[in-house]
């Protein structure tokens, strides 16, 4: 079992990072000896248990030299946006050289290396802090990992698309670094921003497929309820149009990046959007009349007040979200109110117009739902059993 020392941030007065508030900048770590995280959480590691590179061996002189040489290297790459680095290994090297010994060196044992690090850590509080978050040993005294901390000029609150170029820049840098590294000192980089951005990008990439699937399911459900393809198609078009306008409002009007909130909203509000249009289409399906205009008017008279009341209560509930201080809740409240407004307008304005122009006509004589027909040039509608209804 490997005992990991908890990372403790060094309390320092940081210089201004080119106009960006220091608290908004991002922490990046380069690890030697770690090979990712095991997803299953334990009581000792609630965020997942680390997976170690068993080939890592810091007693190898080549590994020592590579780690020492690569510590300050990120500062030489402007695309990495590094403005601060904590390279404790260089301070340790000065400490060892000051005692008349060479580092990197050969012939050191794990115990000797641990004793030297402990002695250096007692020289100052800064050395102690850097050591506590920079190395980890197992129960046998073997060095398990080494890590270096960097502060980069990237907003830690950035969305997935905004952080993706910086994440790829670090991916490329570490990949190039590993091409020159001995097998005993392969590196990996990590950041909370990278984890958040990767999750967000995966959710966004699946949004189109999930939204399309939910709309298709809604189309099939409406067709089952109404038993007519034209009613189902009009309802489907109302839902797609509502979601399209909602997306345009978020991205164009509000100026939001298409992030995780917008992606989840597109999936969730597909169900909200189909509700009102389905009620109107179902009411049209059950209302009898001699013309499409008459059936539409009856449907709106029966279901219109209920749709308006439902929209008002839903929009009213979103007002409380608008008063929240957490941005996630505020965004959700705005999207909910706008979605309900667009959905009710499509259900009570656009869909009735489409039904009056192109909706199916029910047989007025027999009154059997599902007897649909097409109009001839004289405005008459002939059903499949021979009855004729005049438009």
Coordinates of C-alpha atoms in Angstrom, one line a residue:
X1 CA 0.0 0.0 0.0
X2 CA 1.2 3.5 -0.9
X3 CA 0.8 6.3 1.7
X4 CA 0.2 9.6 -0.1
X5 CA 0.9 12.9 1.5
X6 CA -2.0 15.3 1.1
X7 CA -1.3 18.2 -1.2
X8 CA -1.1 21.4 0.8
X9 CA -1.1 24.7 -1.0
X10 CA 1.8 27.0 -0.2
X11 CA 0.5 30.3 1.1
X12 CA 2.4 33.0 -0.7
X13 CA 1.7 36.5 -2.0
X14 CA 1.6 35.9 -5.7
X15 CA 2.5 38.5 -8.3
X16 CA -0.2 39.7 -10.7
X17 CA -0.6 37.4 -13.6
X18 CA -0.9 39.8 -16.6
X19 CA -4.1 41.4 -15.4
X20 CA -5.9 38.2 -14.4
X21 CA -6.9 37.8 -10.8
X22 CA -4.6 35.3 -9.2
X23 CA -7.5 33.4 -7.6
X24 CA -8.9 32.7 -11.0
X25 CA -5.7 31.2 -12.4
X26 CA -5.3 27.4 -12.8
X27 CA -3.2 24.9 -11.0
X28 CA -1.4 22.3 -13.2
X29 CA 0.6 19.4 -11.8
X30 CA 3.3 17.2 -13.6
X31 CA 3.7 13.8 -12.0
X32 CA 6.5 11.3 -12.3
X33 CA 5.4 7.9 -11.0
X34 CA 1.7 8.3 -11.3
X35 CA -0.3 6.7 -14.2
X36 CA -3.8 8.1 -13.7
X37 CA -6.5 7.4 -11.2
X38 CA -8.7 4.3 -10.5
X39 CA -12.3 5.4 -10.7
X40 CA -13.5 3.4 -7.7
X41 CA -13.4 5.6 -4.6
X42 CA -12.3 4.3 -1.2
X43 CA -12.5 5.7 2.3
X44 CA -8.8 6.7 2.1
X45 CA -9.2 8.1 -1.4
X46 CA -12.7 9.5 -1.8
X47 CA -11.9 10.9 -5.3
X48 CA -10.5 7.6 -6.6
X49 CA -7.4 5.6 -5.8
X50 CA -4.2 6.6 -7.7
X51 CA -2.6 4.2 -10.1
X52 CA 1.2 4.1 -9.9
X53 CA 3.8 3.6 -12.6
X54 CA 5.6 0.5 -11.3
X55 CA 8.6 1.2 -13.6
X56 CA 9.3 4.6 -12.0
X57 CA 12.7 4.5 -10.3
X58 CA 14.1 7.8 -9.1
X59 CA 17.4 6.0 -8.0
X60 CA 18.2 5.8 -11.7
X61 CA 20.6 8.7 -12.5
X62 CA 19.0 9.2 -15.9
X63 CA 15.6 9.6 -14.3
X64 CA 17.1 12.1 -11.8
X65 CA 18.7 14.2 -14.6
X66 CA 15.6 14.1 -16.7
X67 CA 13.4 15.3 -13.8
X68 CA 15.8 18.1 -12.9
X69 CA 16.1 19.3 -16.5
X70 CA 12.4 19.2 -17.1
X71 CA 11.3 21.1 -14.0
X72 CA 11.7 24.6 -15.4
X73 CA 11.1 23.6 -19.0
X74 CA 7.4 24.6 -19.1
X75 CA 8.4 28.2 -18.5
X76 CA 10.2 28.2 -21.9
X77 CA 7.0 27.4 -23.7
X78 CA 4.7 30.4 -24.1
X79 CA 1.8 28.3 -25.2
X80 CA 1.7 26.7 -21.7
X81 CA 1.1 30.1 -20.2
X82 CA 3.1 29.4 -17.0
X83 CA 3.8 32.4 -14.8
X84 CA 4.8 30.5 -11.6
X85 CA 6.4 27.1 -10.9
X86 CA 7.4 25.4 -7.7
X87 CA 10.5 23.4 -8.7
X88 CA 11.5 22.0 -5.3
X89 CA 14.0 19.6 -6.9
X90 CA 16.3 22.5 -7.9
X91 CA 16.4 23.7 -4.3
X92 CA 17.1 20.2 -3.2
X93 CA 19.9 19.9 -5.7
X94 CA 21.5 23.1 -4.3
X95 CA 21.2 21.7 -0.8
X96 CA 22.9 18.5 -1.8
X97 CA 25.6 20.3 -3.8
X98 CA 26.2 22.6 -0.9
X99 CA 27.1 19.7 1.2
X100 CA 29.8 18.7 -1.3
X101 CA 27.8 15.8 -2.9
X102 CA 26.7 15.5 -6.5
X103 CA 23.1 15.3 -7.6
X104 CA 22.0 13.6 -9.9
X105 CA 24.0 10.8 -8.4
X106 CA 24.4 7.1 -8.4
X107 CA 24.6 4.6 -5.6
X108 CA 21.9 6.2 -3.4
X109 CA 19.4 3.8 -1.6
X110 CA 15.8 4.6 -1.0
X111 CA 16.5 5.1 2.7
X112 CA 19.4 7.5 2.0
X113 CA 17.3 9.5 -0.4
X114 CA 14.4 9.7 2.1
X115 CA 16.8 10.8 4.8
X116 CA 18.3 13.5 2.6
X117 CA 14.9 14.8 1.6
X118 CA 13.8 14.9 5.3
X119 CA 16.9 16.8 6.2
X120 CA 16.3 19.3 3.5
X121 CA 12.7 19.7 4.5
X122 CA 13.8 20.7 8.0
X123 CA 15.9 23.6 6.6
X124 CA 12.9 26.0 6.1
X125 CA 9.1 26.1 6.2
X126 CA 9.1 26.6 2.5
X127 CA 11.1 23.5 1.9
X128 CA 8.8 21.6 4.3
X129 CA 5.7 22.8 2.4
X130 CA 7.2 22.0 -1.0
X131 CA 8.3 18.6 0.2
X132 CA 4.9 17.7 1.7
X133 CA 3.1 18.2 -1.6
X134 CA 5.9 17.2 -4.0
X135 CA 6.8 13.6 -3.0
X136 CA 5.2 10.5 -1.8
X137 CA 6.7 7.3 -0.3
X138 CA 5.2 3.9 0.3
X139 CA 5.3 2.0 3.6
X140 CA 8.7 0.4 2.7
X141 CA 10.3 3.8 2.2
X142 CA 10.4 3.6 -1.5
X143 CA 9.8 6.8 -3.4
X144 CA 6.3 6.4 -5.1
X145 CA 6.0 9.6 -7.0
X146 CA 7.4 13.1 -7.6
X147 CA 5.3 16.1 -8.7
X148 CA 5.8 19.7 -9.7
X149 CA 3.3 22.4 -9.4
X150 CA 2.7 25.2 -12.0
X151 CA 0.3 28.1 -12.1
X152 CA -0.9 29.1 -15.5
X153 CA -2.8 32.1 -16.8
X154 CA -6.0 30.3 -17.7
X155 CA -9.2 31.0 -16.0
X156 CA -10.1 28.1 -13.8
X157 CA -13.8 28.8 -14.4
X158 CA -13.4 28.4 -18.1
X159 CA -15.8 26.2 -20.0
X160 CA -14.8 23.1 -21.9
X161 CA -14.3 24.8 -25.3
X162 CA -12.3 27.6 -23.8
X163 CA -10.0 25.3 -21.9
X164 CA -9.6 22.7 -24.6
X165 CA -6.7 24.5 -26.5
X166 CA -4.7 24.9 -23.3
X167 CA -5.4 21.3 -22.3
X168 CA -4.2 20.1 -25.7
X169 CA -1.1 22.3 -25.5
X170 CA -0.1 20.5 -22.2
X171 CA -0.9 17.1 -23.7
X172 CA 1.5 17.9 -26.6
X173 CA 4.2 19.2 -24.3
X174 CA 4.1 16.2 -21.9
X175 CA 4.0 13.8 -24.9
X176 CA 7.1 15.4 -26.3
X177 CA 8.7 15.3 -22.9
X178 CA 8.1 11.6 -22.6
X179 CA 9.7 10.9 -26.0
X180 CA 13.0 12.1 -24.5
X181 CA 12.5 10.5 -21.1
X182 CA 13.9 7.2 -19.8
X183 CA 11.3 4.6 -19.1
X184 CA 11.9 5.0 -15.4
X185 CA 10.7 8.7 -15.4
X186 CA 7.6 9.0 -17.6
X187 CA 5.4 12.0 -16.9
X188 CA 1.7 12.8 -16.7
X189 CA -0.1 16.1 -16.1
X190 CA -3.2 16.8 -14.2
X191 CA -5.5 19.7 -13.4
X192 CA -9.0 20.1 -12.0
X193 CA -9.8 22.3 -15.0
X194 CA -8.7 19.5 -17.4
X195 CA -11.0 17.0 -15.6
X196 CA -14.0 19.5 -15.7
X197 CA -13.3 20.4 -19.4
X198 CA -13.0 16.8 -20.5
X199 CA -16.3 15.9 -18.8
X200 CA -18.1 18.9 -20.3
X201 CA -16.8 18.2 -23.8
X202 CA -18.0 14.6 -23.6
X203 CA -21.4 15.7 -22.5
X204 CA -21.6 18.4 -25.3
X205 CA -20.4 15.9 -28.0
X206 CA -23.3 13.5 -27.0
X207 CA -25.9 16.3 -26.8
X208 CA -26.7 16.2 -30.5
X209 CA -27.2 12.4 -30.5
X210 CA -29.3 12.4 -27.3
X211 CA -31.4 15.4 -28.4
X212 CA -32.1 13.8 -31.8
X213 CA -33.0 10.5 -30.1
X214 CA -35.4 12.2 -27.6
X215 CA -37.1 14.1 -30.5
X216 CA -37.5 10.9 -32.5
X217 CA -39.0 9.2 -29.4
X218 CA -41.3 12.2 -28.9
X219 CA -42.4 11.8 -32.6
X220 CA -43.2 8.2 -32.2
X221 CA -45.1 8.8 -28.9
X222 CA -47.2 11.6 -30.5
X223 CA -47.9 9.3 -33.5
X224 CA -49.1 6.6 -31.0
X225 CA -51.3 9.1 -29.1
X226 CA -52.9 10.9 -32.1
X227 CA -52.7 8.0 -34.6
X228 CA -52.0 10.4 -37.5
X229 CA -48.7 11.2 -39.1
X230 CA -49.5 14.8 -39.9
X231 CA -50.4 15.7 -36.3
X232 CA -47.2 13.9 -35.1
X233 CA -45.1 15.8 -37.7
X234 CA -46.5 19.2 -36.8
X235 CA -45.8 18.5 -33.1
X236 CA -42.3 17.3 -33.9
X237 CA -41.7 20.5 -35.9
X238 CA -42.9 22.6 -33.0
X239 CA -40.5 20.9 -30.6
X240 CA -37.5 21.2 -32.9
X241 CA -38.3 24.8 -33.6
X242 CA -38.6 25.5 -29.9
X243 CA -35.3 23.9 -29.1
X244 CA -33.6 25.8 -32.0
X245 CA -34.9 29.1 -30.8
X246 CA -33.9 28.3 -27.2
X247 CA -30.3 27.4 -28.4
X248 CA -30.2 30.7 -30.4
X249 CA -31.3 32.7 -27.4
X250 CA -28.6 31.1 -25.1
X251 CA -25.7 31.5 -27.6
X252 CA -26.6 34.7 -29.5
X253 CA -28.8 36.8 -27.2
X254 CA -27.2 35.9 -23.8
X255 CA -23.7 35.3 -25.3
X256 CA -23.2 32.1 -23.4
X257 CA -20.7 29.5 -24.5
X258 CA -22.4 26.2 -25.3
X259 CA -21.4 24.5 -22.1
X260 CA -22.6 21.8 -19.8
X261 CA -25.7 23.8 -18.7
X262 CA -26.8 24.5 -22.2
X263 CA -26.1 20.9 -23.3
X264 CA -28.2 19.4 -20.4
X265 CA -30.9 22.0 -21.0
X266 CA -31.3 20.9 -24.6
X267 CA -31.8 17.3 -23.5
X268 CA -34.2 18.1 -20.6
X269 CA -36.3 20.7 -22.3
X270 CA -37.0 18.5 -25.2
X271 CA -39.6 16.9 -22.9
X272 CA -40.9 20.3 -21.7
X273 CA -41.2 21.5 -25.2
X274 CA -43.4 18.6 -26.5
X275 CA -45.9 18.9 -23.6
X276 CA -48.0 21.8 -24.8
X277 CA -47.9 21.0 -28.5
X278 CA -49.0 17.4 -27.7
X279 CA -51.9 18.7 -25.7
X280 CA -53.1 20.9 -28.6
X281 CA -52.6 18.1 -31.1
X282 CA -54.4 15.6 -28.9
X283 CA -57.3 18.1 -28.4
X284 CA -57.6 18.6 -32.1
X285 CA -57.6 14.8 -32.6
X286 CA -60.6 14.4 -30.3
X287 CA -62.7 17.4 -31.3
X288 CA -65.3 16.9 -34.0
X289 CA -66.1 19.5 -36.7
X290 CA -67.0 20.0 -40.3
X291 CA -63.8 21.9 -41.1
X292 CA -60.2 22.2 -39.9
X293 CA -60.9 25.7 -38.7
X294 CA -63.8 24.5 -36.5
X295 CA -61.8 21.7 -35.0
X296 CA -58.9 24.0 -34.3
X297 CA -61.1 26.5 -32.6
X298 CA -62.7 23.8 -30.5
X299 CA -59.3 22.4 -29.5
X300 CA -58.0 25.9 -28.5
X301 CA -61.2 26.5 -26.5
X302 CA -60.9 23.3 -24.6
X303 CA -57.1 23.1 -24.0
X304 CA -55.9 26.6 -24.5
X305 CA -56.7 27.9 -20.9
X306 CA -55.1 24.9 -19.4
X307 CA -51.9 25.3 -21.5
X308 CA -51.7 29.0 -20.6
X309 CA -52.2 28.3 -16.9
X310 CA -49.6 25.5 -16.9
X311 CA -47.1 27.8 -18.6
X312 CA -47.7 30.6 -16.1
X313 CA -47.1 28.3 -13.1
X314 CA -43.9 26.9 -14.6
X315 CA -42.6 30.4 -15.6
X316 CA -43.6 31.6 -12.2
X317 CA -41.6 28.9 -10.4
X318 CA -38.5 29.9 -12.4
X319 CA -38.6 33.4 -10.9
X320 CA -37.2 32.0 -7.7
X321 CA -34.3 30.5 -9.5
X322 CA -33.5 33.9 -11.0
X323 CA -32.9 35.2 -7.5
X324 CA -30.2 32.7 -6.7
X325 CA -26.5 33.7 -6.4
X326 CA -25.2 30.5 -8.0
X327 CA -24.8 31.0 -11.7
X328 CA -26.0 27.4 -12.5
X329 CA -29.4 28.0 -10.9
X330 CA -29.7 31.4 -12.5
X331 CA -29.0 30.1 -15.9
X332 CA -31.4 27.2 -15.4
X333 CA -34.1 29.7 -14.4
X334 CA -33.6 31.8 -17.5
X335 CA -33.6 28.9 -19.8
X336 CA -36.7 27.4 -18.2
X337 CA -38.7 30.6 -18.5
X338 CA -37.6 31.2 -22.1
X339 CA -38.3 27.6 -23.1
X340 CA -41.8 27.7 -21.6
X341 CA -42.6 31.0 -23.3
X342 CA -41.4 29.7 -26.7
X343 CA -43.2 26.4 -26.3
X344 CA -46.5 27.9 -25.4
X345 CA -46.3 30.4 -28.4
X346 CA -45.6 27.5 -30.8
X347 CA -48.4 25.4 -29.2
X348 CA -51.0 28.2 -29.3
X349 CA -50.0 30.2 -32.3
X350 CA -47.9 28.3 -34.8
X351 CA -49.4 24.9 -34.3
X352 CA -53.1 26.1 -34.7
X353 CA -52.1 27.9 -37.9
X354 CA -50.5 24.8 -39.3
X355 CA -53.6 22.7 -38.3
X356 CA -56.0 25.2 -39.9
X357 CA -54.0 25.1 -43.1
X358 CA -52.8 21.5 -43.4
X359 CA -54.5 19.6 -40.6
X360 CA -56.5 16.4 -41.2
X361 CA -60.3 16.6 -41.4
X362 CA -62.4 14.2 -39.4
X363 CA -65.6 12.8 -40.9
X364 CA -68.4 15.0 -39.5
X365 CA -71.2 12.5 -40.1
X366 CA -69.9 9.3 -38.4
X367 CA -67.6 11.2 -35.9
X368 CA -65.1 8.3 -35.8
X369 CA -61.6 9.4 -34.9
X370 CA -59.0 8.3 -37.3
X371 CA -61.2 8.6 -40.5
X372 CA -58.8 10.9 -42.4
X373 CA -59.0 12.1 -45.9
X374 CA -57.6 14.6 -48.4
X375 CA -59.3 17.7 -49.9
X376 CA -60.3 17.8 -53.6
X377 CA -60.0 21.0 -55.7
X378 CA -63.6 22.1 -54.7
X379 CA -62.8 22.1 -51.0
X380 CA -64.6 18.8 -50.3
X381 CA -63.1 16.1 -48.1
X382 CA -64.0 12.5 -48.9
X383 CA -63.4 9.9 -46.3
X384 CA -62.5 6.3 -46.9
X385 CA -66.1 5.1 -46.3
X386 CA -67.7 7.4 -48.9
X387 CA -69.0 10.2 -46.6
X388 CA -68.3 13.7 -47.8
X389 CA -67.7 16.7 -45.6
X390 CA -67.6 20.3 -46.9
X391 CA -64.8 22.7 -45.9

